[in-house]
mmCIF file of C-alpha atoms and ligand atoms in Angstrom:
data_model
loop_
_atom_site.group_PDB
_atom_site.id
_atom_site.type_symbol
_atom_site.label_atom_id
_atom_site.label_comp_id
_atom_site.label_asym_id
_atom_site.label_seq_id
_atom_site.Cartn_x
_atom_site.Cartn_y
_atom_site.Cartn_z
ATOM 1 C CA MET A 999 116.194 86.851 116.140
ATOM 2 C CA GLU A 1000 113.685 87.110 113.311
ATOM 3 C CA PHE A 1001 114.283 88.565 109.871
ATOM 4 C CA ARG A 1002 111.074 90.577 109.975
ATOM 5 C CA ASP A 1003 109.418 90.212 113.368
ATOM 6 C CA LEU A 1004 105.698 90.590 112.711
ATOM 7 C CA LYS A 1005 104.769 89.069 116.055
ATOM 8 C CA ARG A 1006 106.524 91.906 117.861
ATOM 9 C CA GLN A 1007 104.475 94.348 115.804
ATOM 10 C CA TYR A 1008 101.285 92.506 116.707
ATOM 11 C CA LYS A 1009 102.213 92.658 120.404
ATOM 12 C CA ALA A 1010 102.676 96.428 120.117
ATOM 13 C CA LEU A 1011 99.337 96.940 118.331
ATOM 14 C CA GLN A 1012 97.404 94.018 119.826
ATOM 15 C CA LYS A 1013 94.716 95.975 121.641
ATOM 16 C CA ASP A 1014 93.648 97.939 118.571
ATOM 17 C CA ILE A 1015 94.001 95.050 116.144
ATOM 18 C CA ASP A 1016 91.975 92.644 118.295
ATOM 19 C CA LYS A 1017 89.299 95.319 118.634
ATOM 20 C CA VAL A 1018 88.890 95.947 114.897
ATOM 21 C CA MET A 1019 89.018 92.233 114.072
ATOM 22 C CA SER A 1020 86.142 91.376 116.370
ATOM 23 C CA SER A 1021 84.242 94.425 115.210
ATOM 24 C CA VAL A 1022 84.473 93.248 111.577
ATOM 25 C CA ALA A 1023 83.405 89.757 112.651
ATOM 26 C CA ALA A 1024 80.371 91.184 114.435
ATOM 27 C CA ASN A 1025 79.492 93.550 111.595
ATOM 28 C CA GLY A 1026 78.787 90.922 108.959
ATOM 29 C CA THR A 1027 80.388 92.742 105.995
ATOM 30 C CA TYR A 1028 83.417 90.678 105.059
ATOM 31 C CA ILE A 1029 84.360 91.883 101.592
ATOM 32 C CA GLY A 1030 84.489 95.555 100.615
ATOM 33 C CA GLY A 1031 82.150 97.925 102.437
ATOM 34 C CA GLU A 1032 82.758 101.246 104.161
ATOM 35 C CA THR A 1033 85.979 100.146 105.911
ATOM 36 C CA VAL A 1034 87.613 99.392 102.560
ATOM 37 C CA ALA A 1035 86.317 102.650 101.052
ATOM 38 C CA GLU A 1036 87.652 104.617 104.007
ATOM 39 C CA LEU A 1037 91.068 102.949 103.757
ATOM 40 C CA GLU A 1038 91.190 103.804 100.047
ATOM 41 C CA ARG A 1039 90.521 107.472 100.855
ATOM 42 C CA GLN A 1040 93.223 107.486 103.557
ATOM 43 C CA LEU A 1041 95.837 105.863 101.330
ATOM 44 C CA ALA A 1042 95.070 108.112 98.346
ATOM 45 C CA GLU A 1043 95.416 111.170 100.555
ATOM 46 C CA TYR A 1044 98.703 109.969 102.040
ATOM 47 C CA VAL A 1045 100.209 109.125 98.652
ATOM 48 C CA GLY A 1046 98.866 112.346 97.143
ATOM 49 C CA VAL A 1047 96.850 110.939 94.244
ATOM 50 C CA LYS A 1048 93.172 111.158 93.318
ATOM 51 C CA HIS A 1049 92.303 107.466 93.356
ATOM 52 C CA CYS A 1050 93.260 104.389 95.338
ATOM 53 C CA VAL A 1051 91.614 101.131 94.258
ATOM 54 C CA THR A 1052 92.350 98.198 96.540
ATOM 55 C CA CYS A 1053 92.550 94.632 95.279
ATOM 56 C CA ALA A 1054 93.517 91.122 96.364
ATOM 57 C CA ASN A 1055 97.335 91.358 96.119
ATOM 58 C CA GLY A 1056 100.231 93.251 94.558
ATOM 59 C CA THR A 1057 100.478 90.913 91.583
ATOM 60 C CA ASP A 1058 96.817 91.491 90.692
ATOM 61 C CA ALA A 1059 97.392 95.235 91.087
ATOM 62 C CA LEU A 1060 100.045 95.086 88.336
ATOM 63 C CA THR A 1061 97.820 92.851 86.212
ATOM 64 C CA ILE A 1062 94.873 95.231 86.549
ATOM 65 C CA ALA A 1063 97.062 98.145 85.414
ATOM 66 C CA LEU A 1064 98.208 96.226 82.322
ATOM 67 C CA LYS A 1065 94.592 95.271 81.563
ATOM 68 C CA VAL A 1066 93.482 98.909 81.905
ATOM 69 C CA TRP A 1067 95.998 99.834 79.213
ATOM 70 C CA GLY A 1068 95.148 96.810 77.065
ATOM 71 C CA VAL A 1069 98.721 95.530 77.084
ATOM 72 C CA GLY A 1070 98.992 92.188 75.306
ATOM 73 C CA LYS A 1071 100.427 90.194 72.431
ATOM 74 C CA GLY A 1072 103.060 91.976 70.360
ATOM 75 C CA ASP A 1073 103.777 94.501 73.116
ATOM 76 C CA ALA A 1074 107.188 94.937 74.747
ATOM 77 C CA VAL A 1075 107.165 95.910 78.419
ATOM 78 C CA PHE A 1076 110.465 96.949 80.003
ATOM 79 C CA VAL A 1077 111.162 95.681 83.503
ATOM 80 C CA PRO A 1078 114.263 95.476 85.716
ATOM 81 C CA ASP A 1079 116.242 92.240 85.536
ATOM 82 C CA PHE A 1080 116.760 92.513 89.304
ATOM 83 C CA THR A 1081 113.363 92.293 91.012
ATOM 84 C CA PHE A 1082 110.792 89.903 92.444
ATOM 85 C CA PHE A 1083 109.370 87.539 89.811
ATOM 86 C CA ALA A 1084 105.861 89.063 89.889
ATOM 87 C CA SER A 1085 107.057 92.353 88.294
ATOM 88 C CA ALA A 1086 107.875 90.442 85.092
ATOM 89 C CA GLU A 1087 105.441 87.546 85.429
ATOM 90 C CA VAL A 1088 102.381 89.770 84.946
ATOM 91 C CA ILE A 1089 103.725 90.957 81.568
ATOM 92 C CA ALA A 1090 104.043 87.435 80.188
ATOM 93 C CA ALA A 1091 100.706 86.437 81.740
ATOM 94 C CA GLU A 1092 98.986 89.126 79.626
ATOM 95 C CA GLY A 1093 100.656 87.704 76.501
ATOM 96 C CA ALA A 1094 103.106 90.606 76.198
ATOM 97 C CA THR A 1095 106.902 90.243 76.145
ATOM 98 C CA PRO A 1096 109.050 91.264 79.125
ATOM 99 C CA VAL A 1097 112.289 92.973 78.094
ATOM 100 C CA PHE A 1098 114.829 92.853 80.904
ATOM 101 C CA VAL A 1099 116.709 96.025 81.768
ATOM 102 C CA ASP A 1100 119.808 96.200 83.944
ATOM 103 C CA VAL A 1101 119.846 98.141 87.232
ATOM 104 C CA GLU A 1102 122.177 100.603 88.945
ATOM 105 C CA ALA A 1103 124.543 98.843 91.357
ATOM 106 C CA GLU A 1104 124.267 101.621 93.962
ATOM 107 C CA THR A 1105 120.476 102.000 94.168
ATOM 108 C CA PHE A 1106 119.351 98.564 92.854
ATOM 109 C CA THR A 1107 116.749 100.358 90.674
ATOM 110 C CA ILE A 1108 116.345 100.412 86.875
ATOM 111 C CA SER A 1109 119.225 101.849 84.832
ATOM 112 C CA CYS A 1110 117.887 104.639 82.623
ATOM 113 C CA LYS A 1111 120.825 104.288 80.245
ATOM 114 C CA ASP A 1112 120.091 100.601 79.739
ATOM 115 C CA LEU A 1113 116.350 101.311 79.501
ATOM 116 C CA GLU A 1114 116.932 103.619 76.545
ATOM 117 C CA ARG A 1115 119.341 101.102 75.000
ATOM 118 C CA LYS A 1116 116.767 98.300 75.258
ATOM 119 C CA VAL A 1117 113.906 100.433 73.909
ATOM 120 C CA GLU A 1118 116.088 101.338 70.915
ATOM 121 C CA ALA A 1119 117.016 97.666 70.398
ATOM 122 C CA VAL A 1120 113.355 96.604 70.385
ATOM 123 C CA ALA A 1121 112.367 99.468 68.068
ATOM 124 C CA LYS A 1122 115.221 98.706 65.678
ATOM 125 C CA GLU A 1123 114.326 95.039 65.459
ATOM 126 C CA GLY A 1124 110.745 96.062 64.662
ATOM 127 C CA GLU A 1125 108.915 92.925 65.838
ATOM 128 C CA LEU A 1126 107.463 94.222 69.102
ATOM 129 C CA ARG A 1127 105.777 97.502 69.958
ATOM 130 C CA PRO A 1128 107.402 99.209 72.993
ATOM 131 C CA VAL A 1129 104.396 100.148 75.169
ATOM 132 C CA ALA A 1130 105.270 100.357 78.859
ATOM 133 C CA VAL A 1131 107.985 100.361 81.495
ATOM 134 C CA ILE A 1132 107.576 98.946 85.008
ATOM 135 C CA PRO A 1133 110.152 100.644 87.261
ATOM 136 C CA VAL A 1134 110.391 98.880 90.621
ATOM 137 C CA ASP A 1135 110.901 100.740 93.917
ATOM 138 C CA LEU A 1136 113.251 98.050 95.176
ATOM 139 C CA PHE A 1137 113.948 97.501 98.879
ATOM 140 C CA GLY A 1138 111.956 100.657 99.728
ATOM 141 C CA LEU A 1139 113.781 103.126 97.481
ATOM 142 C CA PRO A 1140 111.802 104.800 94.670
ATOM 143 C CA ALA A 1141 113.288 104.376 91.193
ATOM 144 C CA ASN A 1142 114.769 107.376 89.362
ATOM 145 C CA TYR A 1143 111.509 108.806 87.976
ATOM 146 C CA GLY A 1144 113.116 112.138 87.114
ATOM 147 C CA GLU A 1145 115.073 110.329 84.392
ATOM 148 C CA ILE A 1146 112.559 107.597 83.594
ATOM 149 C CA LYS A 1147 109.698 109.941 82.681
ATOM 150 C CA PRO A 1148 111.493 111.843 79.869
ATOM 151 C CA ILE A 1149 112.504 108.508 78.305
ATOM 152 C CA ALA A 1150 108.924 107.221 78.627
ATOM 153 C CA GLU A 1151 107.622 110.397 76.981
ATOM 154 C CA LYS A 1152 110.165 110.235 74.180
ATOM 155 C CA TYR A 1153 109.132 106.691 73.236
ATOM 156 C CA GLY A 1154 105.445 106.895 74.205
ATOM 157 C CA LEU A 1155 105.638 104.378 77.059
ATOM 158 C CA TYR A 1156 103.171 104.045 79.913
ATOM 159 C CA VAL A 1157 104.901 104.155 83.319
ATOM 160 C CA LEU A 1158 103.660 101.512 85.761
ATOM 161 C CA GLU A 1159 105.339 102.038 89.134
ATOM 162 C CA ASP A 1160 105.730 98.731 90.990
ATOM 163 C CA GLY A 1161 105.688 100.128 94.507
ATOM 164 C CA ALA A 1162 105.116 96.772 96.242
ATOM 165 C CA GLN A 1163 108.236 97.447 98.321
ATOM 166 C CA GLY A 1164 108.186 101.198 97.982
ATOM 167 C CA PHE A 1165 105.158 102.369 99.973
ATOM 168 C CA GLY A 1166 106.306 105.135 102.319
ATOM 169 C CA GLY A 1167 109.343 106.072 100.203
ATOM 170 C CA MET A 1168 109.750 109.572 98.795
ATOM 171 C CA ILE A 1169 111.655 111.734 96.339
ATOM 172 C CA ASP A 1170 111.837 115.418 97.330
ATOM 173 C CA GLY A 1171 108.654 115.103 99.366
ATOM 174 C CA LYS A 1172 106.683 113.337 96.621
ATOM 175 C CA LYS A 1173 105.531 109.944 97.801
ATOM 176 C CA ALA A 1174 106.096 106.528 96.279
ATOM 177 C CA CYS A 1175 103.026 105.155 94.467
ATOM 178 C CA SER A 1176 102.422 108.590 92.931
ATOM 179 C CA PHE A 1177 105.093 108.382 90.205
ATOM 180 C CA GLY A 1178 103.420 106.151 87.622
ATOM 181 C CA GLY A 1179 100.525 106.849 85.272
ATOM 182 C CA ILE A 1180 99.365 103.950 87.414
ATOM 183 C CA SER A 1181 101.274 102.848 90.528
ATOM 184 C CA THR A 1182 100.735 99.705 92.562
ATOM 185 C CA THR A 1183 101.586 98.337 95.967
ATOM 186 C CA SER A 1184 101.277 95.102 97.947
ATOM 187 C CA PHE A 1185 100.074 94.522 101.503
ATOM 188 C CA PHE A 1186 101.746 91.093 101.762
ATOM 189 C CA PRO A 1187 102.623 90.769 105.477
ATOM 190 C CA ALA A 1188 106.378 91.366 105.044
ATOM 191 C CA LYS A 1189 106.044 94.529 102.900
ATOM 192 C CA PRO A 1190 106.555 97.979 104.474
ATOM 193 C CA LEU A 1191 102.783 98.226 105.064
ATOM 194 C CA GLY A 1192 101.470 94.688 105.370
ATOM 195 C CA CYS A 1193 98.174 93.100 106.395
ATOM 196 C CA TYR A 1194 97.439 89.641 107.845
ATOM 197 C CA GLY A 1195 97.108 87.896 104.526
ATOM 198 C CA ASP A 1196 97.151 89.122 100.929
ATOM 199 C CA GLY A 1197 96.189 92.581 99.776
ATOM 200 C CA GLY A 1198 97.149 95.174 97.184
ATOM 201 C CA ALA A 1199 96.218 98.533 95.702
ATOM 202 C CA ILE A 1200 96.546 100.637 92.598
ATOM 203 C CA PHE A 1201 96.953 104.413 92.610
ATOM 204 C CA THR A 1202 96.249 106.871 89.810
ATOM 205 C CA ASP A 1203 95.183 110.448 89.101
ATOM 206 C CA ASN A 1204 93.371 109.341 85.957
ATOM 207 C CA ASP A 1205 89.555 109.105 86.452
ATOM 208 C CA GLU A 1206 88.989 106.827 83.468
ATOM 209 C CA TRP A 1207 91.728 104.366 84.481
ATOM 210 C CA ALA A 1208 90.465 104.272 88.082
ATOM 211 C CA LYS A 1209 86.971 103.489 86.825
ATOM 212 C CA MET A 1210 88.273 100.693 84.593
ATOM 213 C CA ALA A 1211 90.365 99.269 87.441
ATOM 214 C CA LYS A 1212 87.262 99.138 89.663
ATOM 215 C CA SER A 1213 85.456 97.253 86.913
ATOM 216 C CA ILE A 1214 88.310 94.839 86.166
ATOM 217 C CA LYS A 1215 88.771 93.847 89.812
ATOM 218 C CA VAL A 1216 85.111 92.730 90.018
ATOM 219 C CA HIS A 1217 84.649 90.473 86.975
ATOM 220 C CA GLY A 1218 84.626 93.365 84.510
ATOM 221 C CA LYS A 1219 81.437 94.755 85.980
ATOM 222 C CA GLY A 1220 79.448 97.477 84.237
ATOM 223 C CA ALA A 1221 76.480 99.073 85.995
ATOM 224 C CA ASN A 1222 76.639 96.250 88.558
ATOM 225 C CA LYS A 1223 78.344 92.916 89.051
ATOM 226 C CA TYR A 1224 75.739 91.064 86.960
ATOM 227 C CA ASP A 1225 76.299 93.440 84.062
ATOM 228 C CA ASN A 1226 79.698 92.431 82.691
ATOM 229 C CA VAL A 1227 81.283 94.644 80.073
ATOM 230 C CA ARG A 1228 84.784 93.159 79.886
ATOM 231 C CA ILE A 1229 86.789 90.144 81.060
ATOM 232 C CA GLY A 1230 88.130 90.881 84.522
ATOM 233 C CA LEU A 1231 89.304 89.222 87.713
ATOM 234 C CA ASN A 1232 87.990 88.375 91.150
ATOM 235 C CA SER A 1233 90.352 90.644 93.070
ATOM 236 C CA ARG A 1234 88.863 92.373 96.096
ATOM 237 C CA LEU A 1235 90.330 93.320 99.466
ATOM 238 C CA ASP A 1236 88.781 91.659 102.519
ATOM 239 C CA THR A 1237 87.146 93.964 105.053
ATOM 240 C CA LEU A 1238 89.206 92.303 107.797
ATOM 241 C CA GLN A 1239 92.442 93.175 105.994
ATOM 242 C CA ALA A 1240 91.297 96.758 105.458
ATOM 243 C CA ALA A 1241 90.502 97.133 109.164
ATOM 244 C CA ILE A 1242 93.907 95.722 110.143
ATOM 245 C CA LEU A 1243 95.598 97.973 107.583
ATOM 246 C CA GLN A 1244 93.955 101.049 109.107
ATOM 247 C CA VAL A 1245 95.527 100.247 112.478
ATOM 248 C CA LYS A 1246 98.909 99.394 110.963
ATOM 249 C CA PHE A 1247 98.844 102.450 108.683
ATOM 250 C CA ARG A 1248 98.560 104.704 111.743
ATOM 251 C CA ALA A 1249 101.617 103.075 113.345
ATOM 252 C CA PHE A 1250 103.444 103.181 109.999
ATOM 253 C CA VAL A 1251 102.959 106.929 109.677
ATOM 254 C CA ASP A 1252 103.347 107.746 113.393
ATOM 255 C CA TYR A 1253 106.631 105.961 114.121
ATOM 256 C CA GLU A 1254 107.457 102.848 112.086
ATOM 257 C CA LEU A 1255 108.890 104.668 109.077
ATOM 258 C CA GLU A 1256 111.085 106.752 111.336
ATOM 259 C CA ALA A 1257 112.182 103.646 113.253
ATOM 260 C CA VAL A 1258 113.371 101.770 110.165
ATOM 261 C CA ASN A 1259 115.237 104.853 108.965
ATOM 262 C CA ASN A 1260 117.005 105.088 112.320
ATOM 263 C CA HIS A 1261 117.864 101.379 112.188
ATOM 264 C CA ALA A 1262 119.283 101.763 108.683
ATOM 265 C CA LYS A 1263 121.444 104.684 109.811
ATOM 266 C CA MET A 1264 122.785 102.663 112.712
ATOM 267 C CA TYR A 1265 123.503 99.612 110.539
ATOM 268 C CA SER A 1266 125.342 101.738 107.990
ATOM 269 C CA LYS A 1267 127.406 103.472 110.654
ATOM 270 C CA LEU A 1268 128.488 100.196 112.230
ATOM 271 C CA ILE A 1269 129.192 98.527 108.879
ATOM 272 C CA ASN A 1270 130.980 101.471 107.240
ATOM 273 C CA CYS A 1271 133.292 102.271 110.101
ATOM 274 C CA PRO A 1272 135.385 99.098 109.849
ATOM 275 C CA ASN A 1273 134.421 99.010 106.108
ATOM 276 C CA LEU A 1274 132.859 95.555 106.266
ATOM 277 C CA ALA A 1275 130.668 95.806 103.183
ATOM 278 C CA THR A 1276 129.032 98.294 100.802
ATOM 279 C CA THR A 1277 125.983 99.750 102.534
ATOM 280 C CA PRO A 1278 122.812 100.965 100.751
ATOM 281 C CA TYR A 1279 123.103 104.314 98.995
ATOM 282 C CA ILE A 1280 120.222 106.762 99.358
ATOM 283 C CA PRO A 1281 120.620 109.684 96.928
ATOM 284 C CA SER A 1282 120.099 113.174 98.303
ATOM 285 C CA GLY A 1283 116.375 114.059 98.423
ATOM 286 C CA TRP A 1284 115.374 110.370 98.398
ATOM 287 C CA HIS A 1285 113.739 108.566 101.332
ATOM 288 C CA SER A 1286 113.520 104.798 101.648
ATOM 289 C CA SER A 1287 110.852 102.844 103.513
ATOM 290 C CA TRP A 1288 113.456 100.080 104.015
ATOM 291 C CA ALA A 1289 111.523 97.063 102.818
ATOM 292 C CA GLN A 1290 115.005 95.527 102.975
ATOM 293 C CA TYR A 1291 118.393 96.590 104.277
ATOM 294 C CA THR A 1292 120.733 95.135 101.682
ATOM 295 C CA ILE A 1293 124.532 95.160 101.735
ATOM 296 C CA ARG A 1294 126.959 94.113 99.011
ATOM 297 C CA LEU A 1295 129.949 91.863 99.631
ATOM 298 C CA LYS A 1296 133.082 91.431 97.509
ATOM 299 C CA ASN A 1297 132.103 88.153 95.887
ATOM 300 C CA ARG A 1298 129.865 85.153 96.169
ATOM 301 C CA GLU A 1299 132.157 83.173 98.498
ATOM 302 C CA GLU A 1300 132.302 86.067 100.951
ATOM 303 C CA ARG A 1301 128.514 86.592 100.779
ATOM 304 C CA ASP A 1302 127.675 82.913 101.238
ATOM 305 C CA GLY A 1303 130.264 82.567 104.007
ATOM 306 C CA LEU A 1304 128.867 85.560 105.862
ATOM 307 C CA GLN A 1305 125.318 84.256 105.552
ATOM 308 C CA ALA A 1306 126.391 80.855 106.938
ATOM 309 C CA HIS A 1307 128.246 82.485 109.837
ATOM 310 C CA LEU A 1308 125.237 84.656 110.721
ATOM 311 C CA LYS A 1309 122.976 81.619 110.544
ATOM 312 C CA ALA A 1310 125.263 79.655 112.866
ATOM 313 C CA ASN A 1311 124.830 82.520 115.342
ATOM 314 C CA GLY A 1312 121.048 82.525 115.112
ATOM 315 C CA ILE A 1313 120.840 85.537 112.772
ATOM 316 C CA PRO A 1314 118.606 85.136 109.719
ATOM 317 C CA SER A 1315 119.527 86.869 106.461
ATOM 318 C CA MET A 1316 118.168 86.590 102.922
ATOM 319 C CA VAL A 1317 119.494 86.773 99.385
ATOM 320 C CA TYR A 1318 117.137 89.093 97.508
ATOM 321 C CA TYR A 1319 117.520 88.055 94.721
ATOM 322 C CA PRO A 1320 119.620 85.016 93.845
ATOM 323 C CA THR A 1321 118.473 84.764 90.213
ATOM 324 C CA ALA A 1322 118.170 87.422 87.507
ATOM 325 C CA MET A 1323 114.826 87.532 85.695
ATOM 326 C CA HIS A 1324 116.487 86.682 82.359
ATOM 327 C CA ALA A 1325 117.961 83.536 83.967
ATOM 328 C CA GLN A 1326 114.623 82.263 85.322
ATOM 329 C CA THR A 1327 113.528 78.962 83.790
ATOM 330 C CA ALA A 1328 110.050 80.377 83.153
ATOM 331 C CA PHE A 1329 111.588 83.085 80.911
ATOM 332 C CA SER A 1330 113.983 80.776 79.056
ATOM 333 C CA GLY A 1331 112.022 81.349 75.844
ATOM 334 C CA CYS A 1332 112.326 85.150 76.023
ATOM 335 C CA ARG A 1333 114.522 86.953 73.526
ATOM 336 C CA ASN A 1334 117.615 88.689 74.861
ATOM 337 C CA TYR A 1335 117.957 92.353 73.896
ATOM 338 C CA GLY A 1336 121.305 92.728 75.673
ATOM 339 C CA ASP A 1337 123.069 91.504 78.811
ATOM 340 C CA CYS A 1338 122.510 92.724 82.371
ATOM 341 C CA PRO A 1339 125.964 92.421 83.973
ATOM 342 C CA VAL A 1340 125.170 94.554 87.042
ATOM 343 C CA THR A 1341 122.191 92.353 87.925
ATOM 344 C CA GLU A 1342 124.282 89.208 87.578
ATOM 345 C CA ARG A 1343 126.915 90.624 89.898
ATOM 346 C CA LEU A 1344 124.283 91.717 92.447
ATOM 347 C CA CYS A 1345 122.740 88.232 92.498
ATOM 348 C CA ASP A 1346 126.139 86.937 93.640
ATOM 349 C CA THR A 1347 126.978 89.621 96.185
ATOM 350 C CA VAL A 1348 123.846 90.990 97.913
ATOM 351 C CA LEU A 1349 122.697 90.064 101.393
ATOM 352 C CA SER A 1350 119.661 91.484 103.221
ATOM 353 C CA LEU A 1351 119.968 91.756 107.003
ATOM 354 C CA PRO A 1352 117.145 91.649 109.584
ATOM 355 C CA MET A 1353 115.111 94.833 109.254
ATOM 356 C CA HIS A 1354 111.776 95.926 110.728
ATOM 357 C CA PRO A 1355 110.509 98.746 112.951
ATOM 358 C CA TYR A 1356 110.686 96.687 116.142
ATOM 359 C CA LEU A 1357 114.348 95.694 115.871
ATOM 360 C CA THR A 1358 116.376 96.763 118.908
ATOM 361 C CA GLU A 1359 119.723 98.561 118.958
ATOM 362 C CA ASP A 1360 121.226 95.561 120.731
ATOM 363 C CA GLU A 1361 120.161 93.338 117.868
ATOM 364 C CA ILE A 1362 121.712 95.643 115.279
ATOM 365 C CA VAL A 1363 124.949 95.719 117.274
ATOM 366 C CA MET A 1364 124.913 91.939 117.499
ATOM 367 C CA VAL A 1365 124.342 91.453 113.731
ATOM 368 C CA THR A 1366 127.167 93.818 112.819
ATOM 369 C CA LYS A 1367 129.467 92.326 115.460
ATOM 370 C CA LYS A 1368 128.972 88.844 114.043
ATOM 371 C CA ALA A 1369 129.512 90.182 110.519
ATOM 372 C CA ASP A 1370 132.740 91.843 111.658
ATOM 373 C CA GLU A 1371 133.857 88.644 113.365
ATOM 374 C CA TYR A 1372 133.509 86.686 110.130
ATOM 375 C CA LEU A 1373 134.750 89.269 107.632
ATOM 376 C CA SER A 1374 137.778 90.348 109.697
ATOM 377 C CA GLY A 1375 138.642 86.694 110.103
ATOM 378 C CA ILE A 1376 138.812 85.951 106.369
ATOM 379 C CA ARG A 1377 140.495 89.165 105.211
HETATM 380 C C1 PLP B 1806 105.826 91.416 96.679
HETATM 381 C C2 PLP B 1806 106.046 91.995 95.343
HETATM 382 C C3 PLP B 1806 105.077 91.920 94.330
HETATM 383 C C4 PLP B 1806 103.825 91.097 94.447
HETATM 384 O O1 PLP B 1806 103.025 91.379 95.542
HETATM 385 P P1 PLP B 1806 102.010 90.249 96.101
HETATM 386 O O2 PLP B 1806 101.112 90.993 97.007
HETATM 387 O O3 PLP B 1806 102.842 89.217 96.798
HETATM 388 O O4 PLP B 1806 101.284 89.686 94.938
HETATM 389 C C5 PLP B 1806 105.316 92.563 93.141
HETATM 390 N N1 PLP B 1806 106.456 93.243 92.935
HETATM 391 C C6 PLP B 1806 107.422 93.314 93.860
HETATM 392 C C7 PLP B 1806 108.653 94.107 93.579
HETATM 393 C C8 PLP B 1806 107.260 92.693 95.100
HETATM 394 O O5 PLP B 1806 108.228 92.765 96.014
#
């Protein structure tokens, strides 16, 4: 069994993918071009925003957003303590200071109470200027934007939605990657919508920011790429990736999103009935795109034991994430504006199970059966 079986997806889409790949090869345009422009229009329409600007990866997408806003030295940017490293890395890379905020145990997304506490702590200390918050749509579930936005308005913070794992998620019909002043996503192969290499995109309704993003991603171009008006990046999406994404996007919308939601329902039913572990909580009105299906165990011993037992039975599982951002060596010099106890507990107790649209019911039954075998045995 594979954790995220991308080969099965390729098998299902092979005819179309092979066709577009050879068509790009024959066409001679390998970076940008009409295929990329068309994909950008399709994604913007799906998400429900005015502009989609593709780029080389999800990390660059976050970086471009911070550059658009001129975030840098002396600025505090609030980011969940429980996320993938890139969400916080980009802040430090721009010379700004990441301030780590705890998350909600049930949804894994940023705690609004702790966000306000940390903003107040930074303001009170008076050394850094609070400028932005990067809520992360973790494991496919959009963060709580209904509560984040009033806090951002109160303190004058930009909202940068890190939707690298969130694409396809929704709150009350409003799609992920439409919640930030700027929102970003990643097309890394294992993300909800992935390509066959690296890719990313930023989304915004703001004309000026979209224009700046387009400049920044091509060496800070002005009228053309040999007229350079600011320091930028080399961060474009390959035509080949855009063509592959168009095929995969169709499958994503047509049936993949529904498939992962059905799988999640089945997992939760089989895990909740004998009460094996705490299953993911999706608040009413929320929809997840199930980048991960993540359960919580009682403690670290139980989690590690379960993972070892699954592995012994040929079932891969992952710990997303084993280390809190504040505990990362690379951030050891960062000031602490308050502890993140929920994150620390999650790092010890979470386990992500195999999840992708092409999982079979038999496989889900097998994973939960093996989990039951182990957990019933030790309790
Ligand atoms: C994957 C990921 C990123 C970075 O995306 P890349 O395309 O790998 O650069 C950023 N944030 C989160 C939450 C991610 O999961």
